[in-house]
Short mmCIF file of C-alpha atoms in Angstrom, two decimals:
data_model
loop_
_atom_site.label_atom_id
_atom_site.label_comp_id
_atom_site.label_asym_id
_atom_site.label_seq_id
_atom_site.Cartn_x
_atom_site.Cartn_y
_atom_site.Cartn_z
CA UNK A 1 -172.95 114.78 -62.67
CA UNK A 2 -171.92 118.39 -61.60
CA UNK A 3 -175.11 118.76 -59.87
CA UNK A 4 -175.63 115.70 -58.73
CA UNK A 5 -171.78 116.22 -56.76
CA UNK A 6 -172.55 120.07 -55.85
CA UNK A 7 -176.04 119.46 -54.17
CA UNK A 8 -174.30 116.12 -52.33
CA UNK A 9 -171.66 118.36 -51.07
CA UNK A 10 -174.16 121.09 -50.32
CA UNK A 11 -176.18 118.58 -48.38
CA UNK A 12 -173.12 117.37 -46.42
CA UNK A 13 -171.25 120.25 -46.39
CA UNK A 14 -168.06 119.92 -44.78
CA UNK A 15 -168.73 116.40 -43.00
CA UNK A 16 -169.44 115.58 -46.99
CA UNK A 17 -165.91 117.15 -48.16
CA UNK A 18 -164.09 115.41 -45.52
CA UNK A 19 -165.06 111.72 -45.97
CA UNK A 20 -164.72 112.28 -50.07
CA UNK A 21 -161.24 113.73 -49.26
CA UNK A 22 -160.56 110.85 -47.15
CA UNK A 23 -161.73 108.40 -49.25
CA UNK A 24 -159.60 109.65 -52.53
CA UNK A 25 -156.31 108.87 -50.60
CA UNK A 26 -157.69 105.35 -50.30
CA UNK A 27 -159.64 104.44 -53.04
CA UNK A 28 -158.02 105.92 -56.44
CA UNK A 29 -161.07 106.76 -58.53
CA UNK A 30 -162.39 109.70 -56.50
CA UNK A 31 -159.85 113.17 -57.31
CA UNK A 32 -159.19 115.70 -55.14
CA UNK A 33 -158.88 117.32 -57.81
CA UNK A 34 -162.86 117.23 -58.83
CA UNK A 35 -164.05 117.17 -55.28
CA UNK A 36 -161.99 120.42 -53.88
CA UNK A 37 -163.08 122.56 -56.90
CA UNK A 38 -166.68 121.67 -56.23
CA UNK A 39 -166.79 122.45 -52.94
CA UNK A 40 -164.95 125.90 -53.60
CA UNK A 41 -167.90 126.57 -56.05
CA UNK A 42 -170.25 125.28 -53.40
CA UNK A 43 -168.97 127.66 -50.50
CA UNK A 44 -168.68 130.88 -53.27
CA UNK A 45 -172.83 130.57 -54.16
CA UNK A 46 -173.23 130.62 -50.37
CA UNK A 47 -173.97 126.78 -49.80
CA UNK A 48 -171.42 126.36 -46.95
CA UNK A 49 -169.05 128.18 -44.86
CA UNK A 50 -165.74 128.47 -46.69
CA UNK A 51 -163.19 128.17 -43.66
CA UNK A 52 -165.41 124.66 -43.15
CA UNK A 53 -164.99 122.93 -46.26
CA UNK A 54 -161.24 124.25 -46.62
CA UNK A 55 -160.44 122.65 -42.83
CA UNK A 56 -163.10 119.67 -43.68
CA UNK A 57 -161.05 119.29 -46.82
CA UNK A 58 -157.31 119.14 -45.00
CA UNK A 59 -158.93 116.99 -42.25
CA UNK A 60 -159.87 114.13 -44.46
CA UNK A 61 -156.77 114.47 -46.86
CA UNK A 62 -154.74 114.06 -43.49
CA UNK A 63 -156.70 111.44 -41.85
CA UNK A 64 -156.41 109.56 -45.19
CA UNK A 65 -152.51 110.08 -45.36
CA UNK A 66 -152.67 109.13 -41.78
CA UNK A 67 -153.80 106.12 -42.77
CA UNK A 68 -151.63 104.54 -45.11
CA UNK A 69 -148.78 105.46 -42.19
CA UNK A 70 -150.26 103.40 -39.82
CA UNK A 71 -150.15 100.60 -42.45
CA UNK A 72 -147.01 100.95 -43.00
CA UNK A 73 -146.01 101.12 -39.50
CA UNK A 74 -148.02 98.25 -38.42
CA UNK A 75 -147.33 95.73 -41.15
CA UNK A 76 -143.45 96.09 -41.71
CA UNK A 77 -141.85 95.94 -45.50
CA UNK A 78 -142.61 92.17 -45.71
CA UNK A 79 -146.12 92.34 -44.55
CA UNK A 80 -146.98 95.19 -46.88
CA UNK A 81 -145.37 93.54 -49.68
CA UNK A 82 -147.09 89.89 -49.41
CA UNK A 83 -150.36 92.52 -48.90
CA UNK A 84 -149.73 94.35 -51.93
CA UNK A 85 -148.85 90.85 -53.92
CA UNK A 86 -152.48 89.67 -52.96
CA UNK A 87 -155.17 92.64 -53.31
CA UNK A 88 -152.85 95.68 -54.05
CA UNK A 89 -154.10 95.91 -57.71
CA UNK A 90 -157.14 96.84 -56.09
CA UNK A 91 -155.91 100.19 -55.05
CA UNK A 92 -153.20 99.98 -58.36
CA UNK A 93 -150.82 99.56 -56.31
CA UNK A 94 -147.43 97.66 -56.78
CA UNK A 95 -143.91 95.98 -55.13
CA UNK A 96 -142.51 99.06 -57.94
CA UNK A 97 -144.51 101.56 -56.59
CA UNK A 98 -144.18 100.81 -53.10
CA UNK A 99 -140.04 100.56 -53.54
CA UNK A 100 -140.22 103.98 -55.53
CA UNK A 101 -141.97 105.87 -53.21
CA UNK A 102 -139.21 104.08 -50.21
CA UNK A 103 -136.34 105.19 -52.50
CA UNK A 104 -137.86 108.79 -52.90
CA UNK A 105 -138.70 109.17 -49.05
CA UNK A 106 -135.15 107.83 -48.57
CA UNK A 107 -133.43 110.70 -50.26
CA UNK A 108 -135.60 113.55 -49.01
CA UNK A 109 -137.31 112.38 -46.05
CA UNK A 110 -139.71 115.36 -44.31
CA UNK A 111 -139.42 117.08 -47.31
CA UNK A 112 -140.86 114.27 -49.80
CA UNK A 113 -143.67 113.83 -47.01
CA UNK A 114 -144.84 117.44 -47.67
CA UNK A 115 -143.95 118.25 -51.11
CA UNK A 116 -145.49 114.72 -51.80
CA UNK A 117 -149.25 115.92 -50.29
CA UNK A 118 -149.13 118.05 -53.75
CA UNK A 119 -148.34 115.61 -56.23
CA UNK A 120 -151.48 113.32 -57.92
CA UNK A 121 -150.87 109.45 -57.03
CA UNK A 122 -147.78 110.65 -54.46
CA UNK A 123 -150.20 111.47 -52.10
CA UNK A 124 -151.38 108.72 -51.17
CA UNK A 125 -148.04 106.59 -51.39
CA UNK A 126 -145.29 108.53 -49.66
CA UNK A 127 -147.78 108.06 -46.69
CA UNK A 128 -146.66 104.18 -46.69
CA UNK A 129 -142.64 104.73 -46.56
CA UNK A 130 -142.88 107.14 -43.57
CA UNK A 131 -144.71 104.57 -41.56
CA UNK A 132 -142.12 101.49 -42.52
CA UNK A 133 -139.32 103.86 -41.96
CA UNK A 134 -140.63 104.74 -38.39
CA UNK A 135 -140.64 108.94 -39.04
CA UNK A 136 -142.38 110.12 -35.62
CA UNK A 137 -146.01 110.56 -35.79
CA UNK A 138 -145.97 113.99 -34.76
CA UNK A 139 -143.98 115.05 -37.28
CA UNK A 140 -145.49 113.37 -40.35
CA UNK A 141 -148.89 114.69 -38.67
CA UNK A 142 -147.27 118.50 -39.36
CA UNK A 143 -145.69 118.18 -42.55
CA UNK A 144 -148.43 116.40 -44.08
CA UNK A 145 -151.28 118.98 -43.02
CA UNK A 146 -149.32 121.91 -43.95
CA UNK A 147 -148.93 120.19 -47.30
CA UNK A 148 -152.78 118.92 -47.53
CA UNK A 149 -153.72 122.45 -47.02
CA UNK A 150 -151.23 123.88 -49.70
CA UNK A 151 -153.06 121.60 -52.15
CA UNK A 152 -156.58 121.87 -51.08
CA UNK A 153 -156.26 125.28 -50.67
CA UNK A 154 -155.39 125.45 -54.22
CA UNK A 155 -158.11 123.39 -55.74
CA UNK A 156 -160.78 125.25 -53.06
CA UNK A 157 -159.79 128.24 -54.49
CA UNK A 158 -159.81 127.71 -58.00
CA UNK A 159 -163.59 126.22 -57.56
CA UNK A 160 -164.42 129.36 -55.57
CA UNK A 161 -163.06 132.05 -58.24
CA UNK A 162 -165.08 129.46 -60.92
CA UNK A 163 -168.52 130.84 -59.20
CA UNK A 164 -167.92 134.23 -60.70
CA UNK A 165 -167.70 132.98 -63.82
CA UNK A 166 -170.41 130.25 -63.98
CA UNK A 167 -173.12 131.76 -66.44
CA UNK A 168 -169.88 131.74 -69.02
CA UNK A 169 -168.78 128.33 -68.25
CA UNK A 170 -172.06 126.38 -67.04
CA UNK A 171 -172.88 125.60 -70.70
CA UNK A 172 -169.56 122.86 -70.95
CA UNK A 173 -168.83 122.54 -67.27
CA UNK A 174 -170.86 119.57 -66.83
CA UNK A 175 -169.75 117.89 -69.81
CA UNK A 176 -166.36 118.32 -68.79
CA UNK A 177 -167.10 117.20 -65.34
CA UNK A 178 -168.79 113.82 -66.47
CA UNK A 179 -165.84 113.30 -69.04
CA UNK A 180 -163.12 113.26 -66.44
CA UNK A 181 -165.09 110.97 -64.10
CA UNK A 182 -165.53 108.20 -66.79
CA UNK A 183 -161.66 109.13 -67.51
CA UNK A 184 -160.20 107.97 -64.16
CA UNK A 185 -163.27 105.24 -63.86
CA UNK A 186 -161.77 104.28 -66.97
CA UNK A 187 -158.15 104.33 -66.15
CA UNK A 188 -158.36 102.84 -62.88
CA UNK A 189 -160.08 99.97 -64.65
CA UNK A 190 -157.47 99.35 -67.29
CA UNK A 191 -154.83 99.42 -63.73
CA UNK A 192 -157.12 96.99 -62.41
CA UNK A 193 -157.06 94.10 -64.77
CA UNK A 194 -153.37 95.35 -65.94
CA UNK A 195 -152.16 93.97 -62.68
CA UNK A 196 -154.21 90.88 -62.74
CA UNK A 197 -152.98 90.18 -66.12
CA UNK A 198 -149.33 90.57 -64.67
CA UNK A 199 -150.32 88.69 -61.25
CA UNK A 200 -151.42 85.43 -63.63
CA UNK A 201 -148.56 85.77 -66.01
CA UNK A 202 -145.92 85.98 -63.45
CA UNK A 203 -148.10 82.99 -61.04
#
């Protein structure tokens, strides 16, 4: 699975990293947190340029984020919620997620947008409340990239410095790699029919 992913990314380079970037703050099951690593590693053996896949990497985090505002914007609380009601367990997404991430953008505003681009499962929700709260576009647009490229920059850089060290780690990096995929497969799964359960209990 760790070469299967590197040689995709290699192949795609930073139109690649940008569209699995994008798609992780949509669809739950694909980490930044696997995908920005890889493509550091990709960019340190030479594969790709590195200043590339770091701005591919921010682009598609942001247009992602971007996203989810414009949902929120366009549908209104009451049209999100009767959305989320119907095919949010999909996503695993929630009414209680939804009203925790309004509560938390309530109370810190800008600041949850961009400290919220950092945080796992955040990311993609804090998007939603600065839409249905109407924060200016502009705005969200610069406090969510310079938090997107906080955390890719991160996770780019950790997979680059990994390169150096490859013949020491190669032997379990693989394993590891295939064991966290079927780990959030897995989880996102049990979130899945969790919140069907729950949608025909409470029917």
């Amino acid at each position: 699975m760790f070469d299967f992913i590197t040689t995709w990314i290699a192949a795609g380079g930073a139109f690649a990293v940008a569209a699995l970037m994008f798609i992780e703050n949509v669809f739950p099951p694909i980490p930044s947190e696997l995908v920005m690593p890889l493509a550091g590693y990709n960019a340190a053996r030479g594969l790709s340029s590195p200043l590339l896949i770091f701005l591919g990497g921010v682009a598609g985090s942001v247009a992602g984020a971007w996203l989810w505002y414009e949902i929120g914007r366009r549908l209104g609380p009451q049209r999100l919620m009767d959305w989320i009601d119907r095919h949010g367990r999909w996503l695993t997404l929630d009414r209680h997620s939804i009203e925790q991430a309004l509560d938390w953008f309530d109370r810190h505003g800008a600041a949850a947008v961009f400290f919220g681009r950092m945080i796992p499962t955040v990311r993609t929700l804090i998007s939603v409340p600065a839409g249905l709260q109407g924060m200016p576009m502009g705005r969200f647009l610069v406090y969510t990239t310079a938090g997107s490229m906080i955390w890719v920059g991160a996770l780019f850089g950790a997979g680059y410095l990994l390169e150096a060290q490859y013949e020491r780690v190669q032997g379990w990096l693989n394993p590891v790699t295939n064991g966290i995929i079927v780990a959030i497969v897995g989880l996102y799964l049990w979130r899945v029919f969790r919140g069907k359960g729950r949608k025909k209990r409470t029917g």
